[in-house]
PDB file of C-alpha atoms in Angstrom:
ATOM      1  CA  MET A   1      47.599  48.099  89.763  1.00  0.00           C
ATOM      2  CA  THR A   2      45.019  49.649  87.191  1.00  0.00           C
ATOM      3  CA  GLY A   3      46.858  48.377  84.282  1.00  0.00           C
ATOM      4  CA  ALA A   4      46.748  44.777  85.721  1.00  0.00           C
ATOM      5  CA  ILE A   5      43.131  45.029  86.230  1.00  0.00           C
ATOM      6  CA  TRP A   6      42.587  46.370  82.771  1.00  0.00           C
ATOM      7  CA  ASN A   7      44.823  43.707  81.354  1.00  0.00           C
ATOM      8  CA  LEU A   8      42.908  40.939  83.070  1.00  0.00           C
ATOM      9  CA  LEU A   9      39.448  42.481  82.015  1.00  0.00           C
ATOM     10  CA  LEU A  10      40.665  42.541  78.332  1.00  0.00           C
ATOM     11  CA  ALA A  11      41.855  39.026  78.619  1.00  0.00           C
ATOM     12  CA  LEU A  12      38.545  37.914  80.066  1.00  0.00           C
ATOM     13  CA  ALA A  13      36.700  39.663  77.270  1.00  0.00           C
ATOM     14  CA  TRP A  14      38.842  37.800  74.801  1.00  0.00           C
ATOM     15  CA  VAL A  15      38.035  34.444  76.253  1.00  0.00           C
ATOM     16  CA  VAL A  16      34.114  35.324  76.535  1.00  0.00           C
ATOM     17  CA  LEU A  17      34.192  36.451  72.820  1.00  0.00           C
ATOM     18  CA  GLY A  18      36.143  33.536  71.813  1.00  0.00           C
ATOM     19  CA  GLY A  19      33.697  31.298  73.501  1.00  0.00           C
ATOM     20  CA  GLU A  20      36.296  28.738  74.742  1.00  0.00           C
ATOM     21  CA  PHE A  21      37.705  28.969  78.373  1.00  0.00           C
ATOM     22  CA  THR A  22      41.370  27.488  78.157  1.00  0.00           C
ATOM     23  CA  GLY A  23      44.440  28.400  79.825  1.00  0.00           C
ATOM     24  CA  ILE A  24      45.929  28.920  76.291  1.00  0.00           C
ATOM     25  CA  ASN A  25      43.081  31.123  75.252  1.00  0.00           C
ATOM     26  CA  LEU A  26      43.492  33.155  78.531  1.00  0.00           C
ATOM     27  CA  LEU A  27      47.220  33.452  78.002  1.00  0.00           C
ATOM     28  CA  VAL A  28      46.579  34.821  74.322  1.00  0.00           C
ATOM     29  CA  GLY A  29      44.039  37.347  75.739  1.00  0.00           C
ATOM     30  CA  LEU A  30      46.503  38.489  78.373  1.00  0.00           C
ATOM     31  CA  VAL A  31      49.124  38.948  75.613  1.00  0.00           C
ATOM     32  CA  PHE A  32      46.817  40.848  73.350  1.00  0.00           C
ATOM     33  CA  GLY A  33      45.444  42.852  76.362  1.00  0.00           C
ATOM     34  CA  TYR A  34      49.072  43.840  77.221  1.00  0.00           C
ATOM     35  CA  VAL A  35      49.910  44.997  73.753  1.00  0.00           C
ATOM     36  CA  THR A  36      46.753  46.989  73.667  1.00  0.00           C
ATOM     37  CA  LEU A  37      47.545  48.773  76.873  1.00  0.00           C
ATOM     38  CA  VAL A  38      51.151  49.310  75.647  1.00  0.00           C
ATOM     39  CA  LEU A  39      49.619  50.967  72.487  1.00  0.00           C
ATOM     40  CA  ILE A  40      47.272  53.273  74.400  1.00  0.00           C
ATOM     41  CA  GLU A  41      49.453  53.989  77.465  1.00  0.00           C
ATOM     42  CA  PRO A  42      50.698  57.393  76.162  1.00  0.00           C
ATOM     43  CA  GLN A  43      46.961  58.644  76.013  1.00  0.00           C
ATOM     44  CA  VAL A  44      45.794  57.254  79.402  1.00  0.00           C
ATOM     45  CA  ASP A  45      47.522  58.691  82.457  1.00  0.00           C
ATOM     46  CA  ALA A  46      46.391  55.738  84.739  1.00  0.00           C
ATOM     47  CA  LEU A  47      48.538  53.376  82.653  1.00  0.00           C
ATOM     48  CA  LYS A  48      51.844  55.326  83.024  1.00  0.00           C
ATOM     49  CA  GLY A  49      54.440  52.912  83.791  1.00  0.00           C
ATOM     50  CA  TYR A  50      52.645  49.783  83.330  1.00  0.00           C
ATOM     51  CA  PRO A  51      54.274  48.379  80.242  1.00  0.00           C
ATOM     52  CA  GLY A  52      57.685  48.414  81.931  1.00  0.00           C
ATOM     53  CA  ARG A  53      56.481  46.658  84.945  1.00  0.00           C
ATOM     54  CA  ILE A  54      55.737  43.244  83.110  1.00  0.00           C
ATOM     55  CA  PRO A  55      59.309  42.943  81.977  1.00  0.00           C
ATOM     56  CA  ARG A  56      60.611  43.642  85.291  1.00  0.00           C
ATOM     57  CA  ILE A  57      58.356  41.041  86.926  1.00  0.00           C
ATOM     58  CA  ILE A  58      59.573  38.373  84.311  1.00  0.00           C
ATOM     59  CA  MET A  59      63.241  39.298  85.109  1.00  0.00           C
ATOM     60  CA  PHE A  60      62.673  39.111  88.952  1.00  0.00           C
ATOM     61  CA  ILE A  61      60.885  35.806  88.713  1.00  0.00           C
ATOM     62  CA  GLY A  62      63.999  34.403  86.662  1.00  0.00           C
ATOM     63  CA  PHE A  63      66.395  35.924  89.311  1.00  0.00           C
ATOM     64  CA  PHE A  64      64.448  34.393  92.248  1.00  0.00           C
ATOM     65  CA  ILE A  65      64.289  31.011  90.669  1.00  0.00           C
ATOM     66  CA  LYS A  66      67.860  31.049  90.141  1.00  0.00           C
ATOM     67  CA  GLU A  67      68.531  32.155  93.748  1.00  0.00           C
ATOM     68  CA  LEU A  68      66.299  29.470  94.977  1.00  0.00           C
ATOM     69  CA  ILE A  69      67.884  26.775  93.011  1.00  0.00           C
ATOM     70  CA  LEU A  70      71.475  27.853  94.106  1.00  0.00           C
ATOM     71  CA  ALA A  71      70.094  27.887  97.854  1.00  0.00           C
ATOM     72  CA  ASN A  72      68.568  24.569  97.675  1.00  0.00           C
ATOM     73  CA  MET A  73      71.615  23.174  96.154  1.00  0.00           C
ATOM     74  CA  ARG A  74      73.852  24.597  98.887  1.00  0.00           C
ATOM     75  CA  VAL A  75      71.641  23.365 101.771  1.00  0.00           C
ATOM     76  CA  ALA A  76      71.161  19.895 100.048  1.00  0.00           C
ATOM     77  CA  PHE A  77      75.089  19.637  99.659  1.00  0.00           C
ATOM     78  CA  ASP A  78      75.428  20.422 103.446  1.00  0.00           C
ATOM     79  CA  ILE A  79      72.917  17.727 104.404  1.00  0.00           C
ATOM     80  CA  LEU A  80      74.260  14.993 102.195  1.00  0.00           C
ATOM     81  CA  THR A  81      77.894  15.479 103.021  1.00  0.00           C
ATOM     82  CA  PRO A  82      79.166  14.139 106.285  1.00  0.00           C
ATOM     83  CA  PRO A  83      80.998  17.158 107.783  1.00  0.00           C
ATOM     84  CA  TRP A  84      78.552  19.950 107.982  1.00  0.00           C
ATOM     85  CA  HIS A  85      79.837  23.275 106.680  1.00  0.00           C
ATOM     86  CA  MET A  86      77.173  25.480 108.001  1.00  0.00           C
ATOM     87  CA  GLN A  87      77.845  28.550 110.299  1.00  0.00           C
ATOM     88  CA  PRO A  88      74.486  29.709 111.545  1.00  0.00           C
ATOM     89  CA  GLY A  89      74.193  33.222 112.743  1.00  0.00           C
ATOM     90  CA  VAL A  90      71.868  36.193 112.914  1.00  0.00           C
ATOM     91  CA  ILE A  91      72.610  39.543 110.822  1.00  0.00           C
ATOM     92  CA  ALA A  92      70.944  42.863 110.829  1.00  0.00           C
ATOM     93  CA  MET A  93      70.210  44.102 107.282  1.00  0.00           C
ATOM     94  CA  PRO A  94      69.292  47.771 106.734  1.00  0.00           C
ATOM     95  CA  LEU A  95      66.003  48.152 104.849  1.00  0.00           C
ATOM     96  CA  LYS A  96      65.387  50.308 101.811  1.00  0.00           C
ATOM     97  CA  ALA A  97      61.746  49.200 101.918  1.00  0.00           C
ATOM     98  CA  GLU A  98      59.432  51.809 103.439  1.00  0.00           C
ATOM     99  CA  THR A  99      55.863  50.636 103.492  1.00  0.00           C
ATOM    100  CA  GLU A 100      54.477  47.678 105.335  1.00  0.00           C
ATOM    101  CA  LEU A 101      53.689  45.832 102.144  1.00  0.00           C
ATOM    102  CA  GLU A 102      57.161  46.174 100.828  1.00  0.00           C
ATOM    103  CA  ILE A 103      58.935  45.107 104.060  1.00  0.00           C
ATOM    104  CA  THR A 104      56.467  42.133 104.291  1.00  0.00           C
ATOM    105  CA  MET A 105      57.442  41.135 100.575  1.00  0.00           C
ATOM    106  CA  VAL A 106      61.137  41.443 101.325  1.00  0.00           C
ATOM    107  CA  ALA A 107      60.948  39.441 104.577  1.00  0.00           C
ATOM    108  CA  ASN A 108      58.899  36.579 102.912  1.00  0.00           C
ATOM    109  CA  LEU A 109      61.190  36.426  99.978  1.00  0.00           C
ATOM    110  CA  ILE A 110      64.094  36.003 102.212  1.00  0.00           C
ATOM    111  CA  SER A 111      62.306  33.276 104.377  1.00  0.00           C
ATOM    112  CA  LEU A 112      61.362  31.440 101.209  1.00  0.00           C
ATOM    113  CA  THR A 113      64.960  31.153 100.165  1.00  0.00           C
ATOM    114  CA  PRO A 114      66.327  27.998 101.921  1.00  0.00           C
ATOM    115  CA  GLY A 115      69.155  28.823 104.624  1.00  0.00           C
ATOM    116  CA  THR A 116      67.785  32.245 105.479  1.00  0.00           C
ATOM    117  CA  LEU A 117      64.828  33.110 107.635  1.00  0.00           C
ATOM    118  CA  SER A 118      63.620  36.613 108.595  1.00  0.00           C
ATOM    119  CA  LEU A 119      63.291  36.774 112.344  1.00  0.00           C
ATOM    120  CA  ASP A 120      62.113  40.335 113.172  1.00  0.00           C
ATOM    121  CA  VAL A 121      61.872  44.019 112.065  1.00  0.00           C
ATOM    122  CA  SER A 122      63.081  46.764 114.336  1.00  0.00           C
ATOM    123  CA  ASP A 123      60.547  49.029 115.961  1.00  0.00           C
ATOM    124  CA  ASP A 124      61.501  52.030 113.514  1.00  0.00           C
ATOM    125  CA  LYS A 125      61.027  49.514 110.409  1.00  0.00           C
ATOM    126  CA  ARG A 126      64.554  50.379 109.299  1.00  0.00           C
ATOM    127  CA  VAL A 127      66.344  47.054 109.997  1.00  0.00           C
ATOM    128  CA  LEU A 128      65.487  43.403 109.178  1.00  0.00           C
ATOM    129  CA  TYR A 129      67.064  40.832 111.417  1.00  0.00           C
ATOM    130  CA  ILE A 130      67.778  37.528 109.488  1.00  0.00           C
ATOM    131  CA  HIS A 131      69.014  34.087 110.626  1.00  0.00           C
ATOM    132  CA  ALA A 132      71.343  32.435 108.081  1.00  0.00           C
ATOM    133  CA  MET A 133      72.373  28.905 107.896  1.00  0.00           C
ATOM    134  CA  PHE A 134      75.703  29.860 106.078  1.00  0.00           C
ATOM    135  CA  LEU A 135      77.258  32.971 107.730  1.00  0.00           C
ATOM    136  CA  ASP A 136      80.876  32.337 106.250  1.00  0.00           C
ATOM    137  CA  ASN A 137      80.924  35.899 104.857  1.00  0.00           C
ATOM    138  CA  GLU A 138      78.506  38.226 106.445  1.00  0.00           C
ATOM    139  CA  GLU A 139      79.154  41.186 104.068  1.00  0.00           C
ATOM    140  CA  GLU A 140      78.651  38.773 101.015  1.00  0.00           C
ATOM    141  CA  LEU A 141      75.370  37.509 102.379  1.00  0.00           C
ATOM    142  CA  ARG A 142      74.094  41.041 103.295  1.00  0.00           C
ATOM    143  CA  GLN A 143      74.906  42.203  99.622  1.00  0.00           C
ATOM    144  CA  SER A 144      73.267  39.230  98.132  1.00  0.00           C
ATOM    145  CA  LEU A 145      70.009  39.959 100.470  1.00  0.00           C
ATOM    146  CA  GLN A 146      70.098  43.707  99.637  1.00  0.00           C
ATOM    147  CA  GLU A 147      70.244  42.836  95.843  1.00  0.00           C
ATOM    148  CA  MET A 148      67.166  40.812  96.241  1.00  0.00           C
ATOM    149  CA  GLU A 149      65.520  43.596  98.085  1.00  0.00           C
ATOM    150  CA  SER A 150      66.344  46.021  95.438  1.00  0.00           C
ATOM    151  CA  ARG A 151      64.907  43.862  92.747  1.00  0.00           C
ATOM    152  CA  ALA A 152      61.818  43.274  94.701  1.00  0.00           C
ATOM    153  CA  LEU A 153      61.163  47.056  95.305  1.00  0.00           C
ATOM    154  CA  ALA A 154      61.882  47.763  91.626  1.00  0.00           C
ATOM    155  CA  LEU A 155      58.500  45.885  91.048  1.00  0.00           C
ATOM    156  CA  PHE A 156      56.616  48.485  93.139  1.00  0.00           C
ATOM    157  CA  ARG A 157      58.380  51.692  92.222  1.00  0.00           C
TER     158      ARG A 157
END
């Protein structure tokens, strides 16, 4: 988190020194701030691991957008074609997430994807119960959701 704050502060300094507050100027400041932090990361312990986090975030955003588009297309196809293909059901997915923040993020990412909805977390916080619109292959759905969880957790660890 320290790296992100320093990156934002460097970007704001870039904007202030440039004298022009625009989105492009802020983006350029963020890029230059990131490059600066990458260069000084070996000397500053608080920045350890920060340079590798940004590419993981970009890769996760791309992955999630792809999953979002595929899920939207599947739901739209099912709605637009006369015989419905959905087979709703509830599954229990073991969680790798440990903290409240991680569990909340995973549950929300699953709920944001059309066709799935996080229902509840077990009392011991080890299992997430999920309602799925398409439960054709339970194991395939569980693996897909666990891949999303693993990619999301890589952002924190």
